[in-house]
Coordinates of C-alpha atoms in Angstrom, one line a residue:
M280 CA -38.2 23.9 7.0
A281 CA -39.6 27.4 7.2
V282 CA -38.9 29.7 4.3
P283 CA -37.7 33.0 5.4
A284 CA -38.8 36.2 3.6
A285 CA -36.3 38.1 1.5
A286 CA -33.8 40.0 3.5
P287 CA -33.9 43.8 3.2
L288 CA -31.2 45.5 1.3
P289 CA -28.3 46.7 3.5
C290 CA -27.4 50.4 3.5
P291 CA -24.2 50.0 1.4
L292 CA -26.1 48.1 -1.2
L293 CA -28.8 50.8 -1.3
L294 CA -26.1 53.5 -1.9
A295 CA -24.7 51.4 -4.7
V296 CA -28.1 51.0 -6.2
C297 CA -28.7 54.7 -6.0
W298 CA -25.4 55.4 -7.6
V299 CA -26.1 52.9 -10.4
V300 CA -29.5 54.5 -11.0
A301 CA -28.0 58.0 -11.0
A302 CA -25.2 57.0 -13.3
A303 CA -27.6 55.2 -15.7
A304 CA -29.9 58.2 -15.7
A305 CA -27.0 60.6 -16.4
A306 CA -26.0 58.4 -19.3
G307 CA -29.5 58.0 -20.6
A308 CA -29.6 54.2 -20.0
K309 CA -32.6 52.7 -18.2
V310 CA -31.9 50.5 -15.1
L311 CA -34.0 47.4 -15.0
P312 CA -36.1 46.7 -11.9
S313 CA -34.9 43.8 -9.7
P314 CA -36.6 40.5 -9.2
S315 CA -38.7 40.2 -6.1
N316 CA -39.6 37.8 -3.4
L317 CA -36.3 35.8 -3.4
N318 CA -36.7 32.7 -1.2
Y319 CA -35.0 29.4 -0.7
S320 CA -36.0 25.9 0.5
L321 CA -33.9 22.9 1.5
T322 CA -35.0 19.6 -0.1
H323 CA -33.5 16.1 -0.3
I324 CA -31.2 16.8 2.7
C325 CA -28.6 18.9 0.8
T326 CA -30.4 20.4 -2.2
L327 CA -31.0 24.2 -2.1
T328 CA -33.8 25.5 -4.3
W329 CA -34.2 29.3 -4.7
T330 CA -37.1 31.0 -6.4
W331 CA -38.0 34.6 -7.2
N332 CA -40.6 36.6 -9.0
P333 CA -40.0 38.5 -12.2
P334 CA -39.5 42.3 -12.2
E335 CA -42.5 44.5 -13.0
N336 CA -42.9 46.9 -15.9
I337 CA -40.4 45.1 -18.2
S338 CA -40.6 46.2 -21.9
S339 CA -41.8 43.5 -24.3
S340 CA -38.7 44.1 -26.4
C341 CA -36.4 43.0 -23.5
N342 CA -35.0 39.6 -23.9
L343 CA -35.1 39.0 -20.1
E344 CA -32.7 36.7 -18.4
Y345 CA -31.7 36.3 -14.8
S346 CA -28.2 36.2 -13.5
S347 CA -27.6 34.3 -10.3
D348 CA -24.5 33.9 -8.1
I349 CA -23.5 32.3 -4.8
V350 CA -21.2 33.8 -2.2
I351 CA -19.6 31.5 0.4
N352 CA -18.3 33.2 3.5
G353 CA -18.0 36.5 1.6
V354 CA -16.1 35.0 -1.4
P355 CA -18.0 34.5 -4.8
E356 CA -17.9 31.0 -6.1
D357 CA -17.6 32.0 -9.7
R358 CA -20.6 29.9 -10.5
R359 CA -22.7 32.6 -12.1
E360 CA -25.5 31.3 -14.3
W361 CA -27.8 33.0 -16.8
S362 CA -31.3 31.6 -17.3
K363 CA -34.8 32.5 -18.2
S364 CA -36.1 30.3 -15.4
R365 CA -37.1 31.9 -12.2
F366 CA -35.4 29.3 -10.0
R367 CA -32.0 27.7 -9.4
V368 CA -31.1 24.4 -7.8
T369 CA -27.7 24.1 -6.1
D370 CA -25.9 22.2 -3.4
A371 CA -26.3 23.5 0.2
H372 CA -23.3 24.5 2.3
L373 CA -24.9 24.1 5.8
S374 CA -21.6 24.5 7.7
E375 CA -20.8 27.9 6.1
E376 CA -22.6 31.2 5.4
M377 CA -24.2 31.3 2.0
R378 CA -25.5 34.4 0.2
L379 CA -27.8 33.9 -2.8
R380 CA -28.2 36.8 -5.2
V381 CA -30.0 37.3 -8.4
R382 CA -30.6 40.2 -10.8
S383 CA -32.4 40.8 -14.1
E384 CA -30.8 41.6 -17.4
C385 CA -31.9 42.4 -21.0
K386 CA -29.7 40.4 -23.3
N387 CA -28.4 42.2 -26.4
D388 CA -29.8 45.5 -25.3
N389 CA -27.5 48.4 -24.9
T390 CA -30.2 50.8 -23.8
S391 CA -30.7 49.3 -20.4
E392 CA -28.5 48.4 -17.4
P393 CA -28.8 45.2 -15.3
S394 CA -30.8 45.6 -12.2
P395 CA -29.2 45.8 -8.7
W396 CA -28.6 42.4 -7.0
V397 CA -31.2 41.0 -4.7
E398 CA -29.8 38.9 -1.9
T399 CA -30.8 36.5 0.8
S400 CA -28.6 34.6 3.3
V401 CA -28.5 31.0 4.6
L402 CA -26.8 31.1 8.0
P403 CA -25.2 28.0 9.5
K404 CA -26.4 26.5 12.8
G405 CA -24.3 25.2 15.6
V406 CA -20.9 26.0 17.0
P407 CA -18.1 26.8 14.4
G408 CA -15.6 24.0 14.0
T409 CA -17.8 21.2 15.2
A410 CA -18.9 19.9 11.7
A411 CA -17.3 16.7 10.4
V412 CA -14.2 17.3 8.3
D413 CA -12.1 15.5 5.6
L414 CA -15.1 13.7 4.1
G415 CA -14.1 11.1 1.5
C416 CA -16.1 8.4 -0.2
V417 CA -15.3 5.4 -2.4
W418 CA -17.7 3.4 -4.5
H419 CA -16.4 -0.1 -4.2
N420 CA -17.0 -2.4 -7.1
L421 CA -20.3 -0.7 -8.0
E422 CA -21.8 -2.5 -4.9
Y423 CA -21.4 -0.2 -1.9
M424 CA -20.1 3.2 -0.9
A425 CA -17.8 3.7 2.1
C426 CA -17.5 7.2 3.5
T427 CA -14.9 8.3 6.1
W428 CA -14.5 11.6 8.0
H429 CA -12.9 13.1 11.1
R430 CA -14.4 14.8 14.1
G431 CA -14.4 18.7 14.0
E432 CA -11.6 20.4 15.8
N433 CA -14.0 22.1 18.2
A434 CA -16.3 19.1 18.7
S435 CA -16.1 17.2 22.0
S436 CA -14.4 13.8 22.1
D437 CA -17.8 12.0 22.7
T438 CA -19.5 13.7 19.7
N439 CA -21.2 11.1 17.5
Y440 CA -22.3 11.6 13.9
T441 CA -24.9 10.1 11.6
L442 CA -24.7 10.0 7.8
F443 CA -27.8 10.4 5.6
Y444 CA -27.8 10.0 1.9
W445 CA -30.1 10.6 -1.1
F446 CA -30.0 10.4 -4.8
D447 CA -32.5 10.7 -7.6
G448 CA -34.5 7.5 -7.5
L449 CA -34.9 7.3 -3.8
E450 CA -38.2 8.4 -2.5
N451 CA -36.8 9.6 0.8
P452 CA -33.3 10.1 2.3
K453 CA -31.9 7.1 4.1
S454 CA -29.8 6.8 7.2
C455 CA -26.6 4.9 7.1
S456 CA -26.6 2.3 10.0
N457 CA -23.4 0.4 9.3
S458 CA -21.1 2.8 11.0
S459 CA -17.9 2.5 13.1
V460 CA -15.2 4.5 14.7
D461 CA -11.5 3.5 14.8
Q462 CA -8.8 5.8 16.2
G463 CA -10.8 8.9 15.5
I464 CA -11.8 8.0 12.0
F465 CA -15.5 7.6 11.4
E466 CA -16.7 5.3 8.7
C467 CA -20.1 4.4 7.3
I468 CA -21.0 1.9 4.6
F469 CA -24.2 1.7 2.6
N470 CA -25.4 -0.3 -0.4
L471 CA -25.3 1.5 -3.7
T472 CA -26.2 -0.5 -6.8
F473 CA -27.7 0.3 -10.2
P474 CA -28.7 -1.8 -13.2
K475 CA -25.5 -3.3 -14.8
D476 CA -26.2 -1.7 -18.3
R477 CA -26.6 1.8 -16.9
R478 CA -23.9 4.2 -18.0
T479 CA -25.1 7.5 -16.3
Y480 CA -25.5 7.8 -12.5
P481 CA -27.1 10.5 -10.3
D482 CA -25.1 12.5 -7.8
I483 CA -25.2 11.3 -4.3
S484 CA -26.2 13.9 -1.6
I485 CA -24.7 13.3 1.8
L486 CA -25.6 14.9 5.1
I487 CA -23.6 14.3 8.2
R488 CA -25.3 15.5 11.4
G489 CA -24.1 15.5 15.0
D490 CA -26.0 14.1 18.0
S491 CA -26.8 17.6 19.3
E492 CA -27.9 21.0 17.9
E493 CA -24.5 22.4 18.8
V494 CA -22.8 20.4 16.1
R495 CA -22.9 21.9 12.7
P496 CA -24.2 19.8 9.9
L497 CA -22.1 19.0 6.8
C498 CA -23.5 18.7 3.3
A499 CA -21.7 17.3 0.3
S500 CA -22.6 16.1 -3.2
K501 CA -20.6 13.3 -4.7
N502 CA -20.4 12.2 -8.4
P503 CA -20.2 8.5 -8.0
T504 CA -18.4 7.9 -11.4
T505 CA -15.4 9.7 -9.9
L506 CA -15.3 7.4 -6.9
V507 CA -15.3 4.0 -8.6
K508 CA -12.8 1.4 -7.2
P509 CA -13.0 -2.1 -8.8
A510 CA -12.6 -5.2 -6.6
T511 CA -9.3 -7.1 -6.7
P512 CA -9.1 -9.6 -9.5
R513 CA -9.5 -13.2 -8.3
Q514 CA -8.8 -16.8 -9.5
L515 CA -5.5 -16.0 -11.0
T516 CA -4.2 -19.0 -12.9
L517 CA -0.9 -19.6 -14.7
S518 CA 0.2 -22.1 -17.3
K519 CA 3.5 -22.5 -19.1
T520 CA 4.2 -23.8 -22.5
N521 CA 7.9 -23.9 -23.6
D522 CA 9.0 -20.2 -23.5
R523 CA 5.5 -18.7 -22.9
I524 CA 3.4 -18.2 -19.8
D525 CA -0.4 -17.7 -20.1
V526 CA -2.1 -15.7 -17.3
K527 CA -5.8 -15.6 -16.8
W528 CA -8.2 -14.3 -14.1
S529 CA -11.9 -14.1 -13.5
E530 CA -14.0 -11.3 -15.0
S531 CA -16.0 -8.8 -12.9
E532 CA -19.6 -9.7 -12.4
T533 CA -20.7 -6.1 -11.5
F534 CA -19.0 -4.0 -14.2
P535 CA -20.4 -3.7 -17.7
K536 CA -18.4 -5.5 -20.3
S537 CA -15.4 -3.7 -21.7
C538 CA -15.5 -1.1 -18.8
L539 CA -12.3 -2.4 -17.1
Q540 CA -8.7 -2.6 -18.1
Y541 CA -6.0 -4.5 -16.3
E542 CA -2.3 -4.2 -15.4
V543 CA -0.2 -7.4 -15.0
K544 CA 3.1 -7.1 -13.1
Y545 CA 5.5 -9.9 -13.4
S546 CA 9.2 -10.6 -12.6
N547 CA 11.6 -13.4 -12.2
G548 CA 13.0 -11.7 -9.1
D549 CA 11.6 -9.0 -6.8
L550 CA 8.0 -8.0 -7.9
D551 CA 8.6 -4.4 -6.7
T552 CA 10.9 -3.9 -9.6
G553 CA 9.0 -6.1 -12.1
Q554 CA 7.5 -5.1 -15.5
I555 CA 3.9 -4.0 -16.0
I556 CA 1.9 -4.7 -19.1
A557 CA -1.6 -3.5 -19.9
S558 CA -4.5 -5.7 -21.1
E559 CA -8.0 -5.0 -22.2
R560 CA -9.1 -8.5 -21.5
N561 CA -9.0 -10.8 -18.5
S562 CA -6.0 -12.8 -19.9
V563 CA -2.5 -12.1 -21.2
S564 CA 0.3 -14.2 -22.8
I565 CA 4.0 -13.5 -22.1
A566 CA 6.5 -15.0 -24.6
G567 CA 10.3 -15.2 -24.5
I568 CA 10.6 -16.3 -20.8
D569 CA 13.4 -18.3 -19.4
A570 CA 12.2 -21.9 -19.1
H571 CA 14.5 -22.5 -16.1
S572 CA 13.5 -19.5 -14.0
K573 CA 10.7 -18.9 -11.6
Y574 CA 8.2 -16.1 -12.4
S575 CA 5.8 -14.3 -10.1
F576 CA 2.6 -12.5 -11.2
R577 CA 0.1 -10.0 -9.7
V578 CA -3.0 -8.3 -11.4
R579 CA -5.1 -5.2 -10.7
A580 CA -8.1 -3.6 -12.4
K581 CA -8.7 0.0 -13.4
P582 CA -11.9 1.7 -14.7
K583 CA -11.9 2.8 -18.3
R584 CA -12.2 6.6 -18.8
E585 CA -15.0 6.2 -21.4
C586 CA -17.1 4.5 -18.7
Y587 CA -16.0 6.2 -15.4
N588 CA -14.1 9.3 -14.6
S589 CA -12.2 7.6 -11.7
H590 CA -8.5 7.5 -11.0
L591 CA -8.9 4.7 -8.4
Q592 CA -7.7 1.3 -9.1
S593 CA -8.1 -2.1 -7.3
D594 CA -5.6 -3.5 -4.9
W595 CA -3.0 -6.0 -6.4
S596 CA -4.1 -9.6 -6.4
E597 CA -2.3 -12.3 -4.4
E598 CA 1.0 -13.3 -5.9
R599 CA 1.1 -16.4 -8.0
S600 CA 4.3 -18.1 -9.2
I601 CA 5.3 -20.7 -11.8
G602 CA 8.6 -22.4 -12.5
E603 CA 11.5 -23.2 -10.2
K604 CA 14.1 -20.6 -9.3
R605 CA 17.7 -21.5 -9.3
D606 CA 18.9 -21.2 -5.7
S607 CA 22.3 -19.4 -5.6
T608 CA 22.8 -20.4 -2.0
I609 CA 23.5 -24.0 -3.1
Y610 CA 26.4 -22.8 -5.3
L611 CA 27.7 -20.7 -2.4
V612 CA 27.5 -23.7 0.0
L613 CA 29.3 -25.9 -2.5
I614 CA 32.0 -23.3 -3.1
I615 CA 32.7 -23.2 0.6
T616 CA 32.2 -26.9 1.4
I617 CA 34.2 -28.6 -1.3
P618 CA 37.6 -26.9 -0.5
L619 CA 36.9 -27.5 3.2
I620 CA 36.3 -31.2 2.6
V621 CA 39.5 -31.5 0.5
A622 CA 41.6 -29.8 3.1
V623 CA 40.3 -32.0 6.0
S624 CA 40.7 -35.1 3.8
T625 CA 44.3 -34.2 3.0
I626 CA 45.2 -33.7 6.7
I627 CA 43.6 -37.1 7.6
L628 CA 45.5 -38.8 4.8
L629 CA 48.8 -37.3 5.8
I630 CA 48.3 -38.5 9.4
Y631 CA 47.3 -42.0 8.2
L632 CA 50.3 -42.3 5.8
K633 CA 52.7 -41.3 8.7
R634 CA 51.2 -44.0 10.9
L635 CA 51.4 -46.5 8.0
K636 CA 55.0 -45.7 7.4
I637 CA 55.8 -46.5 11.0
L638 CA 54.0 -49.8 10.7
I639 CA 55.8 -50.8 7.5
L640 CA 59.3 -49.5 8.3
P641 CA 59.6 -49.4 12.1
P642 CA 62.6 -47.6 13.5
I643 CA 65.7 -49.8 14.4
P644 CA 66.4 -49.5 18.1
D645 CA 69.9 -48.4 19.3
P646 CA 71.5 -51.2 21.4
R647 CA 73.3 -48.7 23.5
E648 CA 70.0 -47.0 24.5
I649 CA 68.5 -50.4 25.3
L650 CA 71.5 -51.4 27.5
K651 CA 71.6 -48.0 29.1
R652 CA 67.9 -48.3 30.0
M653 CA 68.4 -51.8 31.1
F654 CA 71.4 -51.1 33.3
G655 CA 69.7 -48.0 34.6
E656 CA 66.7 -50.1 35.7
Q657 CA 69.0 -52.8 37.1
N658 CA 71.0 -50.3 39.0
E659 CA 67.8 -48.8 40.5
D660 CA 66.7 -52.4 41.4
S661 CA 70.1 -53.3 42.8
Q662 CA 70.3 -50.2 44.9
S663 CA 66.8 -50.8 46.3
S664 CA 67.5 -54.5 46.8
A665 CA 70.9 -53.9 48.4
K666 CA 69.3 -52.1 51.2
D667 CA 66.9 -55.0 51.7
D668 CA 69.1 -58.1 50.8
P669 CA 72.9 -57.9 50.7
M670 CA 73.2 -61.4 49.1
N671 CA 71.0 -60.5 46.1
A672 CA 73.0 -57.4 45.5
F673 CA 76.2 -59.4 45.3
D674 CA 74.7 -61.8 42.8
R675 CA 73.6 -59.0 40.6
L676 CA 77.1 -57.5 40.5
I677 CA 78.4 -60.8 39.3
I678 CA 75.8 -61.0 36.5
E679 CA 76.6 -57.4 35.4
E680 CA 80.3 -58.3 35.1
E681 CA 79.5 -61.3 32.9
I682 CA 77.4 -59.2 30.6
H683 CA 80.2 -56.5 30.3
S684 CA 82.7 -59.2 29.4
L685 CA 80.3 -60.6 26.8
I686 CA 79.9 -57.3 25.2
L687 CA 83.7 -56.7 25.1
T688 CA 84.2 -60.1 23.4
E689 CA 81.6 -59.3 20.7
T690 CA 83.1 -56.0 20.1
S691 CA 86.7 -57.4 19.6
E692 CA 85.4 -60.1 17.2
S693 CA 83.6 -57.6 15.1
S694 CA 86.7 -55.4 14.8
N695 CA 89.1 -58.3 13.7
P696 CA 87.4 -58.9 10.4
E697 CA 87.6 -55.2 9.6
K698 CA 91.4 -55.4 10.1
E699 CA 91.7 -58.5 7.9
N700 CA 89.7 -56.7 5.2
R701 CA 92.1 -53.8 5.3

């Protein structure tokens, strides 16, 4: 990109310089001349390099250093640096206004005053509020980086973005082609691998541009060691010996040895309320367990702080269980079923005994009831027959008189022995 010339000093700044010079002259101190020809250039998509020339007529006794500072949208970043070099490399903020300023100072010299600031500005391009927002990246298992972001609040709904990335070791910036959009969330995934024995990693410069000049670009620099997220542990195996359970899982193939630690969560009930134990290796033994209970296990990995400055941890592994859990529902069913069975059996037995009693000791019929029923039936028959056959009705009357006389005879005979006994 074209390198603009240094911007002229604004009037307020000129007044301030004049005041500093006048005050220094009044105090007898010498004001150093300012650096000249302050310029900047944008390299490697999001790296801003500024350079300047040394001031003229500097005494050989001056231990000359340069103080440089950055102002973002009118607010100093508190990232002032002192250096003898005549350049500074910093991250670019393409979606905001940047002011770069530098001045010369003689260190450990009380006879001179620092020079006035020399400034130049980097103005953003595009419509405000159209740049991508909420950029976040995760380095998954030291294999690939996934970055997500949202559309700017002033960007149109059909605005598309493209992600570019670069780090020290790449000859040229690369474009991320594996991108997707889901419910307004943009995501792009690109491969990011280094030798397994490497312990230091370069910063990743990321540039997100829109599909038109009206969309402001977004620049960001990411330290990959703060974004590390291990993969979920796999091949979780369990074995039980008496009152001990041994848990083991596969080691990571991408992380250096001894750069991961693990957490094992286990419980003989709900895993959400289980216990967590830490392990430096890919195995752990748990003693003092109940041999008649069922235990469930899950494992996750975390980067060690001496290797990576990341607070991310892997997802929990799939749940694995060993042993048999006592089912309390069986006892509940038995408590309800057994009394019910006893009650039904008792009722059935009572009904059966009542019927059995009737069969063994049948009730003795009352002769009077039998005769009453008999005569009642005969009277009904005689009445119905009398209407049809008068001769049959007369015969039935004779038979009834004979039966009455027979009953009277039996009754008198049964009463005589009772009198003799008396």
